[in-house]
Each structure stands twice: as C-alpha cells, then as structure tokens.
Short mmCIF file of N, CA and C and ligand atoms in Angstrom, two decimals:
data_model
loop_
_atom_site.label_atom_id
_atom_site.label_comp_id
_atom_site.label_asym_id
_atom_site.label_seq_id
_atom_site.Cartn_x
_atom_site.Cartn_y
_atom_site.Cartn_z
N MET A 1 84.21 23.54 -54.47
CA MET A 1 83.32 24.86 -55.18
C MET A 1 83.04 24.12 -56.83
N ILE A 2 84.71 24.97 -57.64
CA ILE A 2 84.73 24.47 -58.44
C ILE A 2 84.54 22.67 -58.60
N ILE A 3 84.94 21.50 -58.17
CA ILE A 3 84.78 20.78 -58.20
C ILE A 3 83.30 20.09 -58.10
N SER A 4 82.93 20.55 -57.83
CA SER A 4 80.65 20.62 -57.90
C SER A 4 80.41 21.23 -59.31
N LYS A 5 80.96 21.88 -59.03
CA LYS A 5 80.82 22.70 -61.28
C LYS A 5 81.17 22.01 -62.14
N LEU A 6 82.15 21.55 -61.83
CA LEU A 6 82.59 20.24 -62.80
C LEU A 6 82.03 18.77 -63.15
N LYS A 7 81.33 18.61 -61.39
CA LYS A 7 81.14 17.31 -61.97
C LYS A 7 79.69 17.66 -62.76
N GLU A 8 78.71 18.58 -62.48
CA GLU A 8 77.83 19.24 -62.73
C GLU A 8 77.74 19.61 -63.84
N ALA A 9 78.82 19.90 -64.74
CA ALA A 9 78.81 20.26 -66.25
C ALA A 9 78.84 18.69 -66.82
N ILE A 10 80.96 17.78 -65.78
CA ILE A 10 80.25 16.44 -66.72
C ILE A 10 79.10 15.36 -66.90
N ILE A 11 77.96 15.89 -65.76
CA ILE A 11 76.72 14.89 -65.64
C ILE A 11 75.60 15.89 -66.83
N CYS A 12 75.90 17.22 -67.02
CA CYS A 12 75.06 17.45 -68.05
C CYS A 12 75.32 16.97 -69.78
N PHE A 13 76.92 16.99 -69.70
CA PHE A 13 77.60 16.45 -71.04
C PHE A 13 77.29 15.48 -71.41
N LYS A 14 76.68 14.22 -70.26
CA LYS A 14 76.78 12.95 -70.25
C LYS A 14 75.14 12.83 -71.09
N ALA A 15 74.13 13.31 -70.61
CA ALA A 15 72.64 13.72 -71.02
C ALA A 15 72.79 14.01 -72.42
N GLY A 16 73.97 14.55 -73.23
CA GLY A 16 73.50 14.65 -75.16
C GLY A 16 72.29 15.60 -74.83
N ARG A 17 71.70 16.24 -75.62
CA ARG A 17 70.99 16.76 -76.64
C ARG A 17 69.35 16.14 -75.91
N VAL A 18 68.71 17.04 -74.87
CA VAL A 18 67.33 16.46 -74.43
C VAL A 18 66.54 17.00 -75.18
N THR A 19 66.27 18.66 -75.99
CA THR A 19 65.78 19.68 -76.75
C THR A 19 65.41 19.09 -77.91
N LEU A 20 64.49 19.67 -78.39
CA LEU A 20 63.58 19.32 -79.69
C LEU A 20 64.39 20.98 -80.85
N PRO A 21 64.28 20.13 -81.94
CA PRO A 21 65.00 21.29 -82.65
C PRO A 21 63.57 21.99 -83.30
N TYR A 22 62.04 21.95 -82.55
CA TYR A 22 60.86 22.52 -83.00
C TYR A 22 61.81 24.40 -82.71
N PRO A 23 61.13 24.94 -83.15
CA PRO A 23 60.26 25.05 -84.01
C PRO A 23 60.40 25.56 -85.96
N PHE A 24 62.06 24.92 -85.72
CA PHE A 24 63.02 25.07 -86.95
C PHE A 24 62.44 23.53 -87.87
N LYS A 25 62.44 22.44 -87.17
CA LYS A 25 61.96 20.97 -87.75
C LYS A 25 59.71 20.56 -87.02
N PRO A 26 59.55 20.22 -87.75
CA PRO A 26 57.86 19.89 -87.39
C PRO A 26 58.41 18.88 -86.47
N HIS A 27 57.01 19.39 -84.98
CA HIS A 27 56.74 18.50 -84.31
C HIS A 27 55.43 17.11 -84.34
N ASP A 28 56.41 16.00 -83.95
CA ASP A 28 54.45 15.20 -83.94
C ASP A 28 54.45 15.10 -82.73
N PRO A 29 53.61 15.10 -82.26
CA PRO A 29 52.80 14.68 -80.68
C PRO A 29 52.59 13.14 -80.57
N ALA A 30 53.16 13.25 -79.59
CA ALA A 30 52.43 12.04 -79.53
C ALA A 30 51.26 11.03 -79.51
N GLU A 31 50.80 9.43 -79.57
CA GLU A 31 49.94 9.36 -80.05
C GLU A 31 48.16 10.00 -78.99
N ASN A 32 48.73 9.88 -78.08
CA ASN A 32 47.34 9.57 -77.26
C ASN A 32 47.74 11.71 -77.14
N PHE A 33 48.04 12.44 -76.87
CA PHE A 33 48.47 13.73 -76.65
C PHE A 33 46.82 14.36 -77.31
N ARG A 34 46.64 15.39 -76.69
CA ARG A 34 45.81 15.83 -76.52
C ARG A 34 45.66 17.66 -77.13
N GLY A 35 45.22 18.07 -78.38
CA GLY A 35 45.67 19.36 -79.07
C GLY A 35 43.70 20.08 -79.36
N ARG A 36 43.97 20.72 -80.18
CA ARG A 36 42.50 21.83 -80.13
C ARG A 36 41.29 20.54 -80.14
N VAL A 37 40.28 20.11 -79.76
CA VAL A 37 39.15 19.78 -80.54
C VAL A 37 37.91 20.62 -81.24
N THR A 38 37.49 19.13 -81.20
CA THR A 38 36.88 19.52 -83.38
C THR A 38 35.94 19.22 -82.76
N VAL A 39 33.98 19.14 -83.62
CA VAL A 39 32.78 19.10 -83.10
C VAL A 39 32.40 18.68 -85.03
N ASP A 40 32.19 17.73 -85.13
CA ASP A 40 31.82 16.78 -86.00
C ASP A 40 29.31 16.83 -85.92
N ALA A 41 29.62 18.26 -86.28
CA ALA A 41 27.96 18.81 -86.50
C ALA A 41 26.75 17.54 -87.10
N GLU A 42 27.86 17.02 -87.70
CA GLU A 42 26.94 15.91 -88.06
C GLU A 42 26.36 14.60 -87.37
N LYS A 43 27.08 14.95 -85.86
CA LYS A 43 27.10 13.82 -85.08
C LYS A 43 26.39 14.42 -84.00
N CYS A 44 26.15 15.90 -83.57
CA CYS A 44 26.19 16.44 -82.83
C CYS A 44 24.65 15.96 -82.51
N ILE A 45 24.50 15.37 -81.06
CA ILE A 45 22.33 15.04 -80.91
C ILE A 45 22.27 16.74 -79.72
N GLY A 46 23.39 17.78 -80.04
CA GLY A 46 22.23 18.67 -78.95
C GLY A 46 22.03 17.73 -77.95
N CYS A 47 22.65 17.09 -76.63
CA CYS A 47 22.57 16.46 -75.97
C CYS A 47 23.72 17.63 -74.61
N ALA A 48 23.92 18.32 -74.14
CA ALA A 48 24.75 18.73 -74.17
C ALA A 48 25.69 18.82 -72.68
N GLY A 49 25.95 17.67 -72.78
CA GLY A 49 26.89 16.74 -72.11
C GLY A 49 28.23 17.63 -72.07
N CYS A 50 28.46 17.31 -73.01
CA CYS A 50 30.25 18.09 -73.05
C CYS A 50 29.61 19.71 -72.20
N ALA A 51 29.10 19.97 -72.31
CA ALA A 51 28.82 21.14 -71.27
C ALA A 51 28.94 21.50 -70.11
N GLU A 52 27.86 19.83 -69.98
CA GLU A 52 27.59 19.52 -68.17
C GLU A 52 29.70 19.29 -67.45
N VAL A 53 30.49 18.53 -68.07
CA VAL A 53 31.74 17.88 -67.59
C VAL A 53 32.64 19.58 -68.22
N CYS A 54 33.09 20.08 -69.09
CA CYS A 54 33.79 21.06 -68.73
C CYS A 54 34.82 22.25 -67.90
N PRO A 55 35.72 22.03 -67.68
CA PRO A 55 35.97 22.53 -66.50
C PRO A 55 36.23 23.98 -66.21
N SER A 56 36.71 24.51 -67.36
CA SER A 56 36.57 25.67 -67.79
C SER A 56 36.01 26.28 -68.23
N ARG A 57 34.31 26.31 -68.32
CA ARG A 57 32.79 25.89 -68.60
C ARG A 57 33.49 27.18 -69.51
N CYS A 58 33.76 26.28 -71.78
CA CYS A 58 34.39 26.73 -72.51
C CYS A 58 33.18 27.00 -73.26
N ILE A 59 32.14 25.29 -73.28
CA ILE A 59 31.90 25.29 -73.48
C ILE A 59 30.17 25.35 -73.67
N ILE A 60 29.18 26.22 -74.74
CA ILE A 60 28.27 27.16 -73.91
C ILE A 60 26.34 26.66 -74.40
N VAL A 61 25.44 26.16 -74.30
CA VAL A 61 24.91 25.99 -74.30
C VAL A 61 22.96 26.63 -74.49
N THR A 62 22.69 27.20 -75.73
CA THR A 62 21.41 28.39 -75.87
C THR A 62 20.68 27.59 -76.38
N ASP A 63 19.26 28.16 -75.93
CA ASP A 63 17.57 27.63 -76.76
C ASP A 63 17.18 28.78 -77.49
N PRO A 64 17.80 29.61 -78.25
CA PRO A 64 17.63 30.60 -79.28
C PRO A 64 15.66 30.59 -79.41
N SER A 65 15.32 29.56 -79.84
CA SER A 65 13.84 29.42 -80.13
C SER A 65 13.07 27.92 -78.62
N PRO A 66 12.36 27.27 -79.36
CA PRO A 66 11.82 25.79 -79.01
C PRO A 66 12.65 25.16 -79.73
N ASP A 67 12.95 24.76 -80.76
CA ASP A 67 12.32 23.81 -81.53
C ASP A 67 14.61 23.77 -81.69
N LYS A 68 15.07 25.00 -82.33
CA LYS A 68 16.81 25.06 -82.05
C LYS A 68 17.52 25.44 -80.69
N ARG A 69 19.31 24.41 -81.30
CA ARG A 69 19.82 24.79 -79.93
C ARG A 69 21.21 25.34 -80.36
N VAL A 70 21.72 25.91 -79.66
CA VAL A 70 23.35 26.09 -80.34
C VAL A 70 24.12 25.73 -78.90
N ILE A 71 24.60 25.21 -80.09
CA ILE A 71 25.70 24.68 -79.09
C ILE A 71 27.33 25.34 -79.86
N GLU A 72 28.08 25.73 -78.29
CA GLU A 72 29.27 26.48 -78.53
C GLU A 72 30.19 26.50 -77.69
N PHE A 73 31.43 26.34 -78.69
CA PHE A 73 32.63 25.96 -77.70
C PHE A 73 33.95 27.66 -77.74
N PHE A 74 33.74 28.02 -76.81
CA PHE A 74 35.30 29.42 -76.72
C PHE A 74 35.74 28.59 -76.15
N LEU A 75 37.11 28.24 -77.16
CA LEU A 75 38.69 27.88 -76.74
C LEU A 75 39.56 28.33 -76.73
N GLU A 76 39.30 29.89 -76.61
CA GLU A 76 40.15 30.19 -76.34
C GLU A 76 39.99 30.07 -74.93
N ARG A 77 38.97 29.30 -73.74
CA ARG A 77 39.58 29.26 -72.50
C ARG A 77 39.58 27.80 -72.58
N CYS A 78 40.16 26.70 -73.31
CA CYS A 78 40.22 25.45 -73.44
C CYS A 78 41.86 25.29 -72.81
N THR A 79 41.46 23.94 -71.59
CA THR A 79 42.54 23.80 -70.96
C THR A 79 43.50 22.07 -72.09
N TYR A 80 42.06 21.88 -72.89
CA TYR A 80 42.59 20.74 -73.21
C TYR A 80 42.74 19.39 -72.33
N CYS A 81 41.25 19.41 -71.45
CA CYS A 81 41.57 18.04 -70.66
C CYS A 81 41.04 16.84 -71.93
N ALA A 82 39.83 17.00 -72.51
CA ALA A 82 39.76 16.46 -73.48
C ALA A 82 38.49 15.41 -72.87
N ARG A 83 37.72 16.04 -72.04
CA ARG A 83 36.76 15.49 -71.37
C ARG A 83 36.03 15.61 -72.15
N CYS A 84 35.37 16.69 -73.42
CA CYS A 84 34.43 16.95 -73.71
C CYS A 84 34.09 15.50 -74.55
N ALA A 85 35.02 15.35 -75.73
CA ALA A 85 35.72 14.32 -76.33
C ALA A 85 35.12 12.84 -75.48
N GLU A 86 35.38 12.43 -73.97
CA GLU A 86 35.61 11.29 -73.84
C GLU A 86 33.80 11.35 -73.26
N VAL A 87 33.00 11.63 -72.96
CA VAL A 87 32.25 12.06 -72.74
C VAL A 87 31.38 12.31 -73.89
N CYS A 88 30.70 13.31 -75.27
CA CYS A 88 30.37 12.72 -75.91
C CYS A 88 29.89 11.31 -76.52
N PRO A 89 28.93 10.95 -76.20
CA PRO A 89 28.39 9.62 -76.34
C PRO A 89 27.83 9.22 -78.26
N GLU A 90 28.18 10.39 -79.19
CA GLU A 90 27.97 10.19 -80.43
C GLU A 90 30.13 9.96 -80.88
N ASP A 91 30.75 10.85 -79.51
CA ASP A 91 31.74 10.52 -80.56
C ASP A 91 32.15 11.52 -81.58
N ALA A 92 30.58 12.63 -81.29
CA ALA A 92 31.67 14.48 -82.06
C ALA A 92 32.43 14.85 -81.93
N VAL A 93 33.28 14.63 -80.66
CA VAL A 93 33.62 15.85 -80.54
C VAL A 93 35.70 14.79 -80.09
N THR A 94 36.20 15.25 -80.50
CA THR A 94 37.61 14.93 -81.29
C THR A 94 38.80 15.91 -80.30
N ALA A 95 39.56 15.17 -80.02
CA ALA A 95 41.05 15.83 -79.27
C ALA A 95 41.40 15.09 -80.43
N THR A 96 42.19 16.69 -81.60
CA THR A 96 43.18 16.56 -82.94
C THR A 96 45.31 16.33 -82.35
N GLN A 97 45.37 16.40 -83.19
CA GLN A 97 47.50 16.86 -83.05
C GLN A 97 47.29 18.54 -82.90
N GLU A 98 46.60 19.19 -82.99
CA GLU A 98 47.16 20.39 -83.22
C GLU A 98 47.53 21.60 -82.09
N PHE A 99 48.49 21.66 -82.40
CA PHE A 99 48.92 22.27 -81.07
C PHE A 99 49.19 23.68 -81.67
N GLU A 100 49.45 23.99 -82.29
CA GLU A 100 50.29 25.71 -82.34
C GLU A 100 48.86 26.32 -82.36
N THR A 101 48.06 26.83 -81.95
CA THR A 101 46.44 27.06 -81.88
C THR A 101 47.00 29.21 -81.18
N ALA A 102 47.91 29.53 -81.37
CA ALA A 102 48.23 30.99 -81.34
C ALA A 102 47.62 31.70 -82.82
N THR A 103 46.94 32.46 -82.06
CA THR A 103 46.15 33.68 -83.61
C THR A 103 45.52 34.93 -82.78
N ASN A 104 45.78 35.89 -84.00
CA ASN A 104 45.86 37.29 -83.04
C ASN A 104 43.93 37.86 -83.00
N ASP A 105 42.88 36.62 -83.76
CA ASP A 105 41.99 37.03 -83.69
C ASP A 105 40.59 35.50 -83.19
N THR A 106 40.21 35.89 -81.42
CA THR A 106 39.79 35.17 -81.20
C THR A 106 38.59 34.20 -81.73
N GLN A 107 38.62 34.68 -83.27
CA GLN A 107 36.94 33.98 -84.31
C GLN A 107 37.09 33.09 -83.90
N ASP A 108 38.79 32.86 -84.37
CA ASP A 108 39.41 31.41 -84.92
C ASP A 108 38.84 30.28 -83.79
N MET A 109 39.33 30.13 -82.62
CA MET A 109 39.15 30.11 -81.54
C MET A 109 37.53 29.13 -81.11
N HIS A 110 36.64 29.17 -81.91
CA HIS A 110 34.99 29.81 -81.77
C HIS A 110 34.33 28.25 -83.20
N ILE A 111 33.80 27.42 -82.57
CA ILE A 111 33.02 26.57 -82.73
C ILE A 111 31.76 26.88 -82.52
N LYS A 112 31.10 26.78 -83.76
CA LYS A 112 29.30 26.66 -83.32
C LYS A 112 28.57 26.20 -84.17
N VAL A 113 28.29 25.54 -83.17
CA VAL A 113 27.13 24.08 -83.75
C VAL A 113 25.57 24.46 -83.71
N GLU A 114 24.91 24.41 -85.21
CA GLU A 114 23.42 25.36 -84.67
C GLU A 114 22.48 24.28 -84.82
N LEU A 115 21.28 23.07 -83.66
CA LEU A 115 20.70 21.89 -84.31
C LEU A 115 19.52 22.87 -84.08
N PHE A 116 18.58 21.95 -85.06
CA PHE A 116 17.36 21.52 -84.08
C PHE A 116 16.61 20.76 -83.81
N MET A 117 15.69 20.84 -82.78
CA MET A 117 16.13 20.34 -82.12
C MET A 117 14.76 19.12 -82.26
N SER A 118 13.63 18.28 -81.94
CA SER A 118 11.99 18.12 -80.93
C SER A 118 12.52 18.31 -79.87
N THR A 119 10.45 19.04 -79.50
CA THR A 119 10.52 20.19 -78.66
C THR A 119 9.00 19.70 -78.15
N CYS A 120 9.11 18.71 -76.63
CA CYS A 120 8.06 18.60 -75.79
C CYS A 120 7.26 19.04 -76.00
N ARG A 121 5.59 18.86 -76.14
CA ARG A 121 4.73 18.99 -76.04
C ARG A 121 4.20 19.65 -75.28
N ARG A 122 4.75 18.99 -73.88
CA ARG A 122 3.83 19.71 -72.45
C ARG A 122 5.30 20.76 -71.90
N CYS A 123 6.40 20.01 -72.17
CA CYS A 123 7.50 21.89 -70.95
C CYS A 123 8.16 23.10 -72.94
N GLY A 124 7.98 21.80 -74.18
CA GLY A 124 8.11 22.99 -74.28
C GLY A 124 9.75 22.90 -74.91
N ARG A 125 10.10 22.32 -74.29
CA ARG A 125 12.19 22.27 -74.03
C ARG A 125 12.88 20.70 -75.34
N CYS A 126 13.99 21.70 -75.52
CA CYS A 126 14.52 20.98 -77.11
C CYS A 126 15.01 19.05 -76.44
N TYR A 127 14.60 18.87 -77.43
CA TYR A 127 15.02 16.85 -76.33
C TYR A 127 15.48 16.24 -78.09
N GLU A 128 16.58 15.05 -78.83
CA GLU A 128 16.59 14.06 -78.78
C GLU A 128 15.82 13.35 -79.17
N PRO A 129 15.53 13.31 -80.72
CA PRO A 129 14.49 12.41 -81.22
C PRO A 129 14.47 11.45 -80.23
N PRO A 130 13.37 9.72 -80.07
CA PRO A 130 13.86 9.00 -79.74
C PRO A 130 14.99 7.67 -80.18
N THR A 131 14.62 7.81 -81.82
CA THR A 131 15.09 7.00 -82.92
C THR A 131 16.35 7.47 -83.77
N PRO A 132 16.72 6.81 -83.94
CA PRO A 132 17.33 7.85 -85.38
C PRO A 132 16.71 7.72 -86.80
N LEU A 133 15.16 6.57 -86.92
CA LEU A 133 14.40 7.05 -87.80
C LEU A 133 13.73 8.71 -87.87
N ASP A 134 13.15 8.24 -86.06
CA ASP A 134 12.05 10.23 -85.65
C ASP A 134 13.35 10.94 -86.17
N ARG A 135 14.62 11.14 -85.92
CA ARG A 135 15.59 12.21 -85.75
C ARG A 135 15.18 13.62 -87.64
N PRO A 136 15.20 12.63 -88.57
CA PRO A 136 14.78 13.07 -89.71
C PRO A 136 13.46 13.60 -90.87
N MET A 137 13.37 13.19 -89.47
CA MET A 137 11.24 13.29 -89.70
C MET A 137 11.71 14.27 -88.37
N GLU A 138 11.22 14.71 -87.35
CA GLU A 138 11.41 15.25 -86.25
C GLU A 138 12.12 16.89 -86.40
N THR A 139 13.61 16.32 -86.77
CA THR A 139 14.36 17.83 -86.77
C THR A 139 14.09 18.54 -87.92
N GLY A 140 15.57 18.28 -88.38
CA GLY A 140 15.87 19.63 -89.70
C GLY A 140 14.74 19.18 -90.84
N MET A 141 14.08 18.51 -91.13
CA MET A 141 13.30 18.67 -92.37
C MET A 141 12.10 19.70 -91.92
N ARG A 142 12.40 20.05 -90.66
CA ARG A 142 11.08 20.63 -90.69
C ARG A 142 10.94 21.65 -91.05
N PRO A 143 9.73 22.37 -91.46
CA PRO A 143 9.27 23.45 -91.94
C PRO A 143 9.80 24.74 -91.04
N PRO A 144 10.49 25.90 -91.58
CA PRO A 144 10.23 27.23 -90.66
C PRO A 144 9.28 27.69 -90.59
N ALA A 145 9.43 28.07 -89.07
CA ALA A 145 8.24 29.02 -89.09
C ALA A 145 7.53 30.37 -89.51
N GLY A 146 6.31 29.34 -89.50
CA GLY A 146 5.14 30.67 -90.08
C GLY A 146 5.22 29.46 -91.87
N GLY A 147 6.66 29.23 -92.23
CA GLY A 147 6.41 28.59 -93.81
C GLY A 147 5.53 27.61 -93.86
N ASN A 148 5.08 26.97 -94.54
CA ASN A 148 5.29 25.61 -95.20
C ASN A 148 5.58 24.45 -96.25
N GLY A 149 7.48 24.87 -95.42
CA GLY A 149 7.78 23.91 -96.92
C GLY A 149 8.59 23.77 -97.22
N ASN A 150 8.01 24.36 -98.34
CA ASN A 150 8.06 24.87 -99.75
C ASN A 150 9.16 26.49 -99.44
N GLY A 151 9.53 27.20 -98.72
CA GLY A 151 10.25 28.04 -99.24
C GLY A 151 8.88 29.13 -99.44
N GLU A 152 7.52 29.04 -98.80
CA GLU A 152 6.17 30.08 -99.46
C GLU A 152 6.19 30.59 -97.74
N GLY A 153 5.65 31.63 -97.09
CA GLY A 153 5.38 32.34 -96.01
C GLY A 153 3.69 31.82 -95.65
S1 SF4 B 1 39.29 19.91 -73.29
FE1 SF4 B 1 38.26 19.88 -71.57
S2 SF4 B 1 38.75 22.83 -71.41
FE2 SF4 B 1 38.05 22.22 -73.88
S3 SF4 B 1 36.58 22.46 -74.28
FE3 SF4 B 1 36.55 19.59 -73.93
S4 SF4 B 1 36.05 19.79 -71.47
FE4 SF4 B 1 36.01 21.95 -72.84
S1 SF4 B 2 29.11 17.09 -78.72
FE1 SF4 B 2 28.41 15.80 -77.73
S2 SF4 B 2 27.82 16.25 -75.90
FE2 SF4 B 2 28.27 17.42 -76.86
S3 SF4 B 2 26.23 18.29 -76.82
FE3 SF4 B 2 26.46 17.47 -78.95
S4 SF4 B 2 26.38 14.98 -78.54
FE4 SF4 B 2 26.68 16.10 -76.72
#
C-alpha cells in the first residue's frame, strides 16, 4: 500500500508542472482554437446557412418585413463548434480566440445583424440579389416604405 503510494508520488514529481499559471498570467489559445464567434455585418448576405447548421439553435433568422431580414446570435447557448463559420459562404462569421466570455448581462452575448434584402415579386420572400452589382441597387439604397428616398414621406 505504502509502496504503491510512493511509486505514485515519484511518477507525479517526475512529470513536473502540468498546469498553467492562468489567470495570473495571460493564456494564448492554440492556433485553431474555437472561441466566441463574431459576425461581419458588411459581408453577411442573409442566406441563413449558419442558422441551418447551428446544433444548439442559437442563431435565429426572422423577416419582420418583406425586405428586411434579421439574423440574431444568442451566444449564451453557443457550443463553440464553429459550424456557422465553416459554412458561411461569405466568411462573415469568424471563430475568434476569445474565451473569457463570463458576464452578468446576457446582452453581452447577443449579436444582431439587420439586412435589407430583395424580395421575390411572386412569393414576397427575401432573397440575396443575384450579382454584386444588383446588391446596392436592390437592397440598402431602397427608400423606406412610403418615402421617396429623400427622407420625405
Ligand atoms: S459556434 Fe456552433 S453553436 Fe455557436 S453559433 Fe456557431 S454553429 Fe451555433
Ligand atoms: S452570417 Fe454567413 S451563413 Fe449566416 S446568414 Fe450571413 S452570410 Fe449566411
């Protein structure tokens, strides 16, 4: 009994230090570490691919009006799998190296992207314009409903 414990102690001492001094010293994650995701709203085309693959269903896509799409990330449920970043066709989602996400306010873990979309003339649903040239013509530069684009109703 005592001998086996002594053997265990020798093995442990031989191993040297195996823990990190974090949080007393900063810890740099490994190169491919998957931390908190960020979204570049300028790149997002509203395809909803990220929401389709999210295993924890924490990406919600809504169309509050025919030409507006809202993509919301509720990252308090995120499992850091980075599937959203993997499938995003525009590389709009990035899995950063940030891992210190503890917070008292869940709003800190929310990301909201609002996009103006083209709408199908037949079914009225949102879609991404077919070419980059169509995009400024058909999306964000459209006047608000009931307005003429000059801020006049
Ligand atoms: S990292 Fe995974 S769980 Fe988190 S938002 Fe992306 S797909 Fe969802
Ligand atoms: S973040 Fe990427 S995958 Fe998600 S809706 Fe935008 S373009 Fe599509």
